[in-house]
């Protein structure tokens, strides 16, 4: 591993990467002001992913899957937590610690985790590694959460995995004060499925936090921290620094840590943890980053600075500056996994990198699902995510009149989310999804009126009616006038809208 630069080392004043970083105003390179005591990485120098699965066509398989879903739903939901890894550790123990049978890349952060995980998966697959990916929540089908080789496991395999470990789940339930939760059981299923495959590497996204998250029974060779913002403040902390303290739990002894640009207080906490466990750190804006980006048809063209050098002309079929930054983080994570910047100095094969990024998809993330008028789905559910989405919409779409359809969860900062979208929505149709966590449409409307004004808010409690109303409002501009609809506020809202609009 490389050591810290010597004090007399001076950056090349003509280095274009340094010029780009100096010019970055939208995402301040906060880490540049922090003197890290940890080591840093910097050298000088897949198959297309499947769509979101639909329900099984075989009635018997569909019935069996619904039975598994019902059994999982009888457990604590993902929002009810007892901060401990004791139950999942007990399950792993009786299963023979399947999570120890493969290396892993562990991803935490507030926004961008799933998109980054999918990019990492695509890159690893392009380099002919067999991958397992565990992400949450799902957009439409619970089987999305566990993927092998870039595709969600089949319903049959999902059912089989559950039935295989069910006796062990019941054994742990009987011995613990509380039964295993919904998320803990799914995590156990993922780790068992990966071992059974077997995979060459697992790409694992935390559910919430890090230290006591059920996924944190792995020791990730690479720990990735996407941008940290204020979300789940009732459980993780009221400042980004406090939240970072929980998320730092994924940083393990001797690991390599890939840090997206962070608020200063969060960066300080993460770097301190890295020092304590002798982890090697690579920081966006210093050791790697986005050198250049241009809007392209269906996405953007990037030049990325990795740990092993520059990667020019990388096409990414996703919209928004935030996805470009996710791509830089994903590339650095895969470089670190392969030892670039440590055991080897040369970069990854550029053609393979280009092929992988060109195949990336991220359903429900600025996904166009209809034309005339254009309907876009985005799963932004907190203010930071909404701000990134709003900026991406301005950049990538030429809407003359954009109608929002918003259905949010009651435990989110809904006002902050609506305020982020206010500048780009001509009108907003507020609604609610089918989840028990959904905010009541009338309650959401009251907040929306305060943000948008009464004349710009329409209430349609049923999502199908909300979609119809929004499309009608967008069509008032005329077929070729540039009206559009953005459905957002919750992954569940997006998933249900996706089904209603004929996707999956």
Coordinates of C-alpha atoms in Angstrom, one line a residue:
X1 CA 0.0 0.0 0.0
X2 CA 1.2 3.5 -0.7
X3 CA 2.1 5.8 2.1
X4 CA 0.9 9.4 2.6
X5 CA 2.6 11.9 0.3
X6 CA 5.7 13.6 1.7
X7 CA 5.2 17.2 2.8
X8 CA 7.4 18.5 0.1
X9 CA 5.4 16.8 -2.7
X10 CA 3.6 19.4 -4.7
X11 CA 0.8 18.7 -7.2
X12 CA 1.4 19.5 -10.8
X13 CA -0.2 22.9 -11.3
X14 CA -1.2 21.9 -14.8
X15 CA -2.8 18.6 -13.7
X16 CA -6.3 18.8 -15.3
X17 CA -7.8 16.7 -12.5
X18 CA -6.7 19.3 -10.0
X19 CA -8.3 22.0 -12.2
X20 CA -11.6 20.1 -12.4
X21 CA -11.6 19.6 -8.6
X22 CA -11.0 23.3 -8.1
X23 CA -13.8 24.1 -10.4
X24 CA -16.3 21.8 -8.7
X25 CA -18.9 24.0 -7.1
X26 CA -22.0 21.8 -7.0
X27 CA -20.4 19.2 -4.8
X28 CA -17.8 20.8 -2.6
X29 CA -14.7 18.6 -2.1
X30 CA -14.9 18.7 1.7
X31 CA -12.3 16.0 2.1
X32 CA -9.7 18.3 0.6
X33 CA -9.6 20.3 3.9
X34 CA -9.1 17.2 6.1
X35 CA -5.6 15.9 7.0
X36 CA -6.1 12.2 7.2
X37 CA -3.9 10.1 9.4
X38 CA -4.8 7.0 7.4
X39 CA -3.0 5.6 4.4
X40 CA -4.3 6.7 1.0
X41 CA -4.5 5.0 -2.4
X42 CA -3.4 6.6 -5.6
X43 CA -1.1 5.4 -8.3
X44 CA 0.2 7.5 -11.1
X45 CA -0.7 6.4 -13.9
X46 CA -20.7 -7.5 -17.7
X47 CA -23.5 -8.8 -19.1
X48 CA -26.6 -6.5 -19.4
X49 CA -28.6 -6.5 -16.2
X50 CA -32.0 -8.0 -16.2
X51 CA -35.2 -6.0 -15.9
X52 CA -37.3 -6.1 -12.7
X53 CA -39.0 -9.6 -12.6
X54 CA -42.7 -10.0 -12.8
X55 CA -44.8 -12.4 -10.9
X56 CA -44.2 -16.1 -11.8
X57 CA -46.3 -17.3 -14.6
X58 CA -46.7 -20.8 -13.1
X59 CA -49.7 -20.6 -10.7
X60 CA -48.1 -23.1 -8.3
X61 CA -44.8 -21.2 -8.2
X62 CA -46.7 -18.0 -7.7
X63 CA -48.6 -19.5 -4.8
X64 CA -45.5 -20.9 -3.2
X65 CA -43.8 -17.5 -3.5
X66 CA -46.8 -15.7 -1.9
X67 CA -46.6 -18.2 1.0
X68 CA -42.9 -17.3 1.6
X69 CA -43.7 -13.6 1.3
X70 CA -46.5 -14.0 3.9
X71 CA -44.2 -15.8 6.3
X72 CA -41.6 -13.1 5.9
X73 CA -44.2 -10.4 6.4
X74 CA -45.3 -11.9 9.7
X75 CA -41.9 -10.9 11.1
X76 CA -40.7 -7.5 12.2
X77 CA -40.7 -5.1 9.3
X78 CA -37.7 -3.2 8.1
X79 CA -38.5 -0.1 10.2
X80 CA -38.7 -2.0 13.5
X81 CA -35.3 -2.6 14.8
X82 CA -33.4 -3.9 17.9
X83 CA -29.9 -2.6 17.3
X84 CA -27.9 -5.8 17.5
X85 CA -26.3 -8.4 15.3
X86 CA -26.8 -11.2 17.8
X87 CA -29.6 -12.9 16.0
X88 CA -28.1 -12.8 12.5
X89 CA -24.8 -14.0 14.0
X90 CA -26.6 -16.9 15.6
X91 CA -28.2 -17.8 12.2
X92 CA -24.8 -17.6 10.5
X93 CA -23.3 -19.8 13.1
X94 CA -25.8 -22.6 12.7
X95 CA -25.6 -22.3 8.9
X96 CA -21.8 -22.7 9.1
X97 CA -20.9 -19.1 8.4
X98 CA -21.6 -19.1 4.6
X99 CA -20.7 -15.4 4.5
X100 CA -17.0 -16.3 5.2
X101 CA -16.7 -18.4 2.0
X102 CA -16.3 -15.5 -0.5
X103 CA -14.8 -12.0 -0.4
X104 CA -17.2 -9.1 -0.3
X105 CA -17.6 -5.4 -1.1
X106 CA -19.8 -3.7 1.6
X107 CA -21.7 -0.5 0.7
X108 CA -23.2 2.0 3.1
X109 CA -24.2 5.7 2.9
X110 CA -27.5 7.6 2.6
X111 CA -28.1 8.0 -1.2
X112 CA -26.8 6.1 -4.2
X113 CA -26.1 2.7 -2.6
X114 CA -28.2 0.6 -5.0
X115 CA -27.1 2.3 -8.2
X116 CA -23.4 2.0 -7.0
X117 CA -23.9 -1.6 -6.1
X118 CA -25.3 -2.4 -9.6
X119 CA -22.4 -0.6 -11.2
X120 CA -19.9 -2.6 -9.1
X121 CA -21.7 -5.8 -10.0
X122 CA -21.6 -5.0 -13.7
X123 CA -17.9 -4.2 -13.6
X124 CA -17.0 -7.4 -11.7
X125 CA -19.1 -9.4 -14.1
X126 CA -17.4 -7.9 -17.1
X127 CA -14.1 -9.1 -15.7
X128 CA -15.6 -12.6 -15.6
X129 CA -16.2 -12.9 -11.9
X130 CA -19.4 -14.6 -10.6
X131 CA -21.2 -12.1 -8.5
X132 CA -23.9 -12.1 -5.8
X133 CA -25.6 -8.8 -5.1
X134 CA -27.8 -8.0 -2.1
X135 CA -29.7 -4.7 -2.2
X136 CA -32.8 -3.2 -0.6
X137 CA -35.6 -2.2 -0.8
X138 CA -37.0 -3.9 -3.9
X139 CA -38.9 -1.9 -6.6
X140 CA -41.5 -4.6 -7.5
X141 CA -40.5 -8.1 -6.6
X142 CA -38.9 -9.3 -3.4
X143 CA -36.6 -11.6 -5.5
X144 CA -34.8 -8.4 -6.8
X145 CA -33.0 -8.2 -3.5
X146 CA -30.8 -11.3 -4.2
X147 CA -29.1 -11.4 -7.5
X148 CA -26.6 -13.8 -9.1
X149 CA -24.6 -13.0 -12.1
X150 CA -26.4 -9.7 -12.6
X151 CA -29.9 -11.0 -12.5
X152 CA -32.4 -11.5 -9.7
X153 CA -32.7 -15.1 -8.6
X154 CA -35.7 -16.9 -10.0
X155 CA -38.8 -17.3 -7.9
X156 CA -38.1 -21.1 -7.7
X157 CA -34.6 -20.5 -6.3
X158 CA -35.8 -17.9 -3.9
X159 CA -38.4 -20.3 -2.5
X160 CA -35.9 -23.1 -2.4
X161 CA -33.3 -21.0 -0.5
X162 CA -36.0 -20.0 2.1
X163 CA -37.1 -23.6 2.6
X164 CA -33.5 -24.8 2.9
X165 CA -32.7 -22.5 5.8
X166 CA -36.2 -22.4 7.4
X167 CA -35.4 -25.1 10.0
X168 CA -32.3 -23.1 11.1
X169 CA -34.3 -19.9 11.3
X170 CA -36.8 -21.6 13.6
X171 CA -34.0 -22.9 15.7
X172 CA -32.6 -19.4 16.2
X173 CA -36.1 -18.0 16.8
X174 CA -36.6 -20.4 19.6
X175 CA -33.3 -19.5 21.3
X176 CA -33.5 -15.7 21.0
X177 CA -35.5 -13.1 22.9
X178 CA -36.9 -11.8 19.6
X179 CA -37.5 -13.7 16.4
X180 CA -35.4 -12.9 13.4
X181 CA -36.7 -9.9 11.5
X182 CA -37.8 -9.8 7.9
X183 CA -34.5 -8.2 6.9
X184 CA -32.4 -10.6 8.9
X185 CA -34.0 -13.6 7.3
X186 CA -33.5 -12.1 3.8
X187 CA -29.9 -11.4 4.7
X188 CA -29.4 -15.0 5.8
X189 CA -31.0 -16.2 2.6
X190 CA -28.7 -14.0 0.5
X191 CA -25.5 -15.2 2.2
X192 CA -26.6 -18.8 1.9
X193 CA -27.5 -18.4 -1.8
X194 CA -24.1 -16.8 -2.5
X195 CA -22.3 -19.7 -0.8
X196 CA -24.4 -22.2 -2.6
X197 CA -23.9 -20.7 -6.1
X198 CA -20.9 -20.3 -5.3
X199 CA -20.0 -16.7 -6.1
X200 CA -16.5 -15.2 -6.5
X201 CA -17.5 -12.0 -4.8
X202 CA -20.5 -10.6 -3.0
X203 CA -21.7 -7.0 -3.4
X204 CA -23.7 -6.2 -0.3
X205 CA -25.7 -3.0 0.5
X206 CA -26.6 -2.3 4.1
X207 CA -30.2 -1.9 5.1
X208 CA -29.7 0.9 7.6
X209 CA -26.7 2.3 9.3
X210 CA -23.8 -0.1 9.5
X211 CA -22.6 -1.1 12.9
X212 CA -25.7 -3.1 13.9
X213 CA -27.1 -3.7 10.4
X214 CA -27.8 -7.3 9.7
X215 CA -25.4 -7.4 6.8
X216 CA -22.5 -6.5 9.1
X217 CA -21.5 -10.1 9.8
X218 CA -19.3 -9.9 6.8
X219 CA -15.8 -8.4 6.8
X220 CA -15.7 -6.6 3.5
X221 CA -12.4 -6.5 1.8
X222 CA -13.6 -3.2 0.4
X223 CA -15.9 -0.8 2.3
X224 CA -17.8 1.8 0.2
X225 CA -19.4 4.9 1.8
X226 CA -21.7 6.8 -0.6
X227 CA -22.7 10.4 0.3
X228 CA -24.1 10.7 3.8
X229 CA -27.1 12.9 4.5
X230 CA -29.9 13.3 7.0
X231 CA -32.2 10.3 6.9
X232 CA -33.4 7.9 9.6
X233 CA -32.4 10.5 12.1
X234 CA -34.5 9.0 14.8
X235 CA -32.3 5.8 14.7
X236 CA -28.9 6.9 13.3
X237 CA -28.4 10.4 14.7
X238 CA -29.4 14.0 14.2
X239 CA -26.2 15.2 12.4
X240 CA -24.2 13.7 9.5
X241 CA -21.3 13.2 11.9
X242 CA -23.5 11.1 14.2
X243 CA -24.9 9.1 11.3
X244 CA -21.4 8.5 10.0
X245 CA -20.5 7.0 13.3
X246 CA -23.0 4.3 12.7
X247 CA -22.1 3.8 9.1
X248 CA -18.4 3.5 9.9
X249 CA -19.2 0.1 11.4
X250 CA -18.7 -1.5 8.0
X251 CA -15.0 -0.4 8.0
X252 CA -13.0 -3.5 9.1
X253 CA -9.5 -4.2 10.1
X254 CA -7.1 -3.8 7.1
X255 CA -9.8 -3.1 4.6
X256 CA -9.7 -0.6 1.8
X257 CA -12.3 2.2 2.2
X258 CA -13.7 4.1 -0.8
X259 CA -15.2 7.4 0.3
X260 CA -17.5 9.5 -1.8
X261 CA -17.4 13.2 -1.1
X262 CA -18.9 13.8 2.4
X263 CA -19.9 16.6 4.7
X264 CA -16.8 17.5 6.8
X265 CA -18.1 16.1 10.1
X266 CA -19.0 12.8 8.5
X267 CA -15.6 12.6 6.8
X268 CA -13.7 13.2 10.0
X269 CA -15.6 10.4 11.7
X270 CA -15.0 8.0 8.8
X271 CA -11.3 8.8 8.6
X272 CA -10.8 8.4 12.3
X273 CA -12.4 4.9 12.1
X274 CA -10.1 4.1 9.2
X275 CA -7.0 5.1 11.3
X276 CA -8.2 3.0 14.2
X277 CA -8.5 -0.2 12.2
X278 CA -5.5 0.5 9.9
X279 CA -7.6 0.7 6.8
X280 CA -6.5 2.2 3.5
X281 CA -8.5 5.1 2.3
X282 CA -9.2 6.5 -1.2
X283 CA -11.2 9.7 -1.3
X284 CA -13.3 11.1 -4.1
X285 CA -11.9 14.5 -5.1
X286 CA -8.4 13.4 -4.1
X287 CA -7.5 9.9 -5.1
X288 CA -10.2 9.4 -7.7
X289 CA -13.2 11.3 -9.2
X290 CA -15.1 12.6 -12.2
X291 CA -12.7 14.5 -14.5
X292 CA -15.3 15.5 -17.2
X293 CA -18.9 14.7 -18.1
X294 CA -21.1 15.5 -21.0
X295 CA -24.8 14.9 -21.5
X296 CA -25.3 12.2 -24.2
X297 CA -28.4 10.5 -25.7
X298 CA -29.9 8.3 -23.0
X299 CA -27.2 9.1 -20.5
X300 CA -23.8 10.8 -20.3
X301 CA -20.2 10.5 -21.5
X302 CA -17.6 10.5 -18.7
X303 CA -13.9 10.7 -18.1
X304 CA -13.2 9.1 -14.8
X305 CA -10.0 9.4 -12.7
X306 CA -9.4 6.0 -11.0
X307 CA -6.8 4.7 -8.7
X308 CA -4.7 3.6 -11.6
X309 CA -5.1 6.5 -14.0
X310 CA -7.8 8.0 -16.3
X311 CA -10.6 6.2 -18.1
X312 CA -11.8 8.4 -21.0
X313 CA -15.0 8.0 -23.1
X314 CA -17.0 6.0 -20.7
X315 CA -20.7 6.0 -21.6
X316 CA -23.1 5.7 -18.7
X317 CA -26.8 5.2 -19.7
X318 CA -28.0 6.9 -16.5
X319 CA -28.9 10.6 -16.0
X320 CA -27.5 13.1 -13.5
X321 CA -24.3 14.3 -12.0
X322 CA -25.0 12.1 -9.0
X323 CA -24.8 9.0 -11.1
X324 CA -21.5 10.1 -12.6
X325 CA -20.1 10.4 -9.0
X326 CA -21.6 7.0 -8.2
X327 CA -19.7 5.6 -11.3
X328 CA -16.4 7.1 -10.0
X329 CA -17.0 5.4 -6.6
X330 CA -17.9 2.1 -8.2
X331 CA -14.8 2.1 -10.4
X332 CA -12.5 2.9 -7.5
X333 CA -14.1 0.1 -5.5
X334 CA -13.5 -2.4 -8.2
X335 CA -10.0 -1.2 -8.7
X336 CA -9.3 -1.6 -5.0
X337 CA -10.8 -5.1 -5.1
X338 CA -8.3 -6.0 -7.8
X339 CA -5.5 -4.4 -6.0
X340 CA -5.0 -1.4 -8.3
X341 CA -3.0 1.2 -6.3
X342 CA -1.6 -1.5 -4.0
X343 CA -0.4 -4.7 -5.5
X344 CA -0.5 -3.3 -9.1
X345 CA -0.1 0.2 -10.6
X346 CA -1.7 -0.3 -14.1
X347 CA -5.3 0.6 -14.6
X348 CA -8.1 -1.9 -15.4
X349 CA -8.7 -2.7 -19.1
X350 CA -10.4 0.3 -20.5
X351 CA -12.5 -1.6 -23.1
X352 CA -13.9 -3.9 -20.4
X353 CA -14.7 -0.9 -18.2
X354 CA -16.5 0.8 -21.0
X355 CA -18.4 -2.3 -21.9
X356 CA -19.5 -2.7 -18.2
X357 CA -20.7 0.8 -17.7
X358 CA -22.6 0.8 -21.0
X359 CA -24.6 -2.2 -19.7
X360 CA -25.6 -0.6 -16.3
X361 CA -29.3 -0.2 -15.5
X362 CA -30.9 1.1 -12.4
X363 CA -34.7 0.6 -12.4
X364 CA -36.7 3.3 -10.7
X365 CA -33.8 5.8 -10.9
X366 CA -34.8 8.5 -13.5
X367 CA -36.3 5.7 -15.6
X368 CA -38.4 6.6 -18.6
X369 CA -41.4 4.3 -18.8
X370 CA -43.7 6.1 -21.2
X371 CA -43.6 8.7 -24.0
X372 CA -46.2 11.3 -25.2
X373 CA -46.2 12.5 -22.5
X374 CA -42.9 11.3 -21.0
X375 CA -43.3 9.7 -17.6
X376 CA -40.2 9.3 -15.5
X377 CA -39.9 7.3 -12.3
X378 CA -37.4 8.2 -9.6
X379 CA -37.2 6.7 -6.1
X380 CA -35.9 9.8 -4.3
X381 CA -37.3 9.7 -0.8
X382 CA -35.2 12.3 1.2
X383 CA -34.2 16.0 0.5
X384 CA -30.7 15.2 -0.6
X385 CA -31.9 12.6 -3.1
X386 CA -34.7 14.9 -4.3
X387 CA -32.2 17.7 -4.9
X388 CA -30.0 15.4 -7.0
X389 CA -33.0 14.2 -9.0
X390 CA -34.3 17.7 -9.6
X391 CA -30.9 18.9 -10.9
X392 CA -30.7 15.8 -13.1
X393 CA -34.1 16.4 -14.6
X394 CA -33.1 20.0 -15.4
X395 CA -30.0 18.8 -17.2
X396 CA -31.3 15.7 -19.0
X397 CA -34.9 16.5 -20.0
X398 CA -36.3 19.5 -21.8
X399 CA -39.7 19.7 -20.1
X400 CA -41.7 22.9 -20.6
X401 CA -44.2 21.7 -18.0
X402 CA -43.5 19.0 -15.5
X403 CA -46.1 17.5 -13.3
X404 CA -45.1 15.7 -10.1
X405 CA -46.8 12.7 -8.6
X406 CA -45.6 12.3 -5.0
X407 CA -46.4 9.5 -2.6
X408 CA -44.1 9.5 0.5
X409 CA -43.6 7.5 3.7
X410 CA -44.8 9.1 6.9
X411 CA -41.4 8.8 8.6
X412 CA -39.5 10.9 6.0
X413 CA -38.7 14.6 5.8
X414 CA -41.5 15.2 3.4
X415 CA -41.4 19.0 3.6
X416 CA -37.7 19.0 2.6
X417 CA -38.4 16.6 -0.3
X418 CA -41.3 18.8 -1.6
X419 CA -39.2 21.9 -1.3
X420 CA -36.4 20.3 -3.4
X421 CA -38.9 19.6 -6.2
X422 CA -40.9 22.9 -6.0
X423 CA -38.7 24.7 -8.5
X424 CA -39.2 22.1 -11.2
X425 CA -42.9 21.1 -10.7
X426 CA -45.5 23.2 -12.4
X427 CA -48.1 21.3 -10.4
X428 CA -48.0 18.4 -8.0
X429 CA -50.5 15.5 -7.6
X430 CA -50.2 14.1 -4.1
X431 CA -51.2 10.5 -3.5
X432 CA -50.3 7.5 -1.3
X433 CA -49.0 4.0 -2.0
X434 CA -50.4 0.8 -0.5
X435 CA -47.7 0.5 2.3
X436 CA -48.8 0.9 5.9
X437 CA -46.0 3.4 6.2
X438 CA -47.5 5.7 3.5
X439 CA -48.3 9.2 4.6
X440 CA -52.0 9.9 4.3
X441 CA -52.7 11.8 1.1
X442 CA -54.6 14.6 2.8
X443 CA -51.8 15.0 5.3
X444 CA -49.3 15.2 2.5
X445 CA -51.5 17.6 0.7
X446 CA -51.5 20.0 3.6
X447 CA -47.7 20.2 3.6
X448 CA -47.7 20.5 -0.2
X449 CA -50.1 23.5 -0.1
X450 CA -47.7 25.2 2.2
X451 CA -44.8 24.6 -0.2
X452 CA -46.5 25.0 -3.6
X453 CA -49.6 27.1 -2.9
X454 CA -53.2 25.8 -3.1
X455 CA -53.6 26.3 -6.8
X456 CA -50.7 24.0 -7.7
X457 CA -51.7 21.0 -5.6
X458 CA -54.2 18.3 -6.5
X459 CA -55.1 15.4 -4.2
X460 CA -55.8 11.9 -5.6
X461 CA -55.5 9.3 -2.8
X462 CA -55.5 6.3 -5.3
X463 CA -52.2 6.0 -7.2
X464 CA -54.0 5.0 -10.5
X465 CA -56.1 8.2 -10.3
X466 CA -53.0 10.3 -9.5
X467 CA -51.2 9.0 -12.6
X468 CA -54.2 9.6 -14.8
X469 CA -54.6 13.1 -13.4
X470 CA -50.9 14.0 -13.9
X471 CA -50.8 12.6 -17.4
X472 CA -53.9 14.7 -18.3
X473 CA -52.3 17.8 -16.9
X474 CA -49.1 17.2 -18.9
X475 CA -51.1 16.6 -22.0
X476 CA -52.6 20.1 -21.7
X477 CA -49.3 21.3 -23.2
X478 CA -50.1 19.5 -26.4
X479 CA -48.4 16.4 -27.9
X480 CA -45.2 18.1 -29.0
X481 CA -45.0 20.8 -26.3
X482 CA -42.7 19.1 -23.8
X483 CA -45.1 18.2 -21.0
X484 CA -43.9 15.4 -18.7
X485 CA -44.6 13.6 -15.4
X486 CA -42.2 12.6 -12.6
X487 CA -43.4 10.0 -10.1
X488 CA -41.4 10.1 -6.9
X489 CA -41.3 10.1 -3.1
X490 CA -40.8 6.5 -2.3
X491 CA -39.5 3.2 -3.8
X492 CA -42.9 1.7 -3.1
X493 CA -44.7 4.4 -5.0
X494 CA -42.3 4.0 -7.9
X495 CA -42.7 0.3 -7.9
X496 CA -46.5 0.4 -7.9
X497 CA -46.5 3.1 -10.6
X498 CA -44.1 0.9 -12.7
X499 CA -46.6 -2.0 -12.6
X500 CA -49.5 0.3 -13.4
X501 CA -47.7 1.6 -16.4
X502 CA -47.0 -1.8 -17.8
X503 CA -43.4 -2.4 -16.7
X504 CA -42.9 -5.9 -15.1

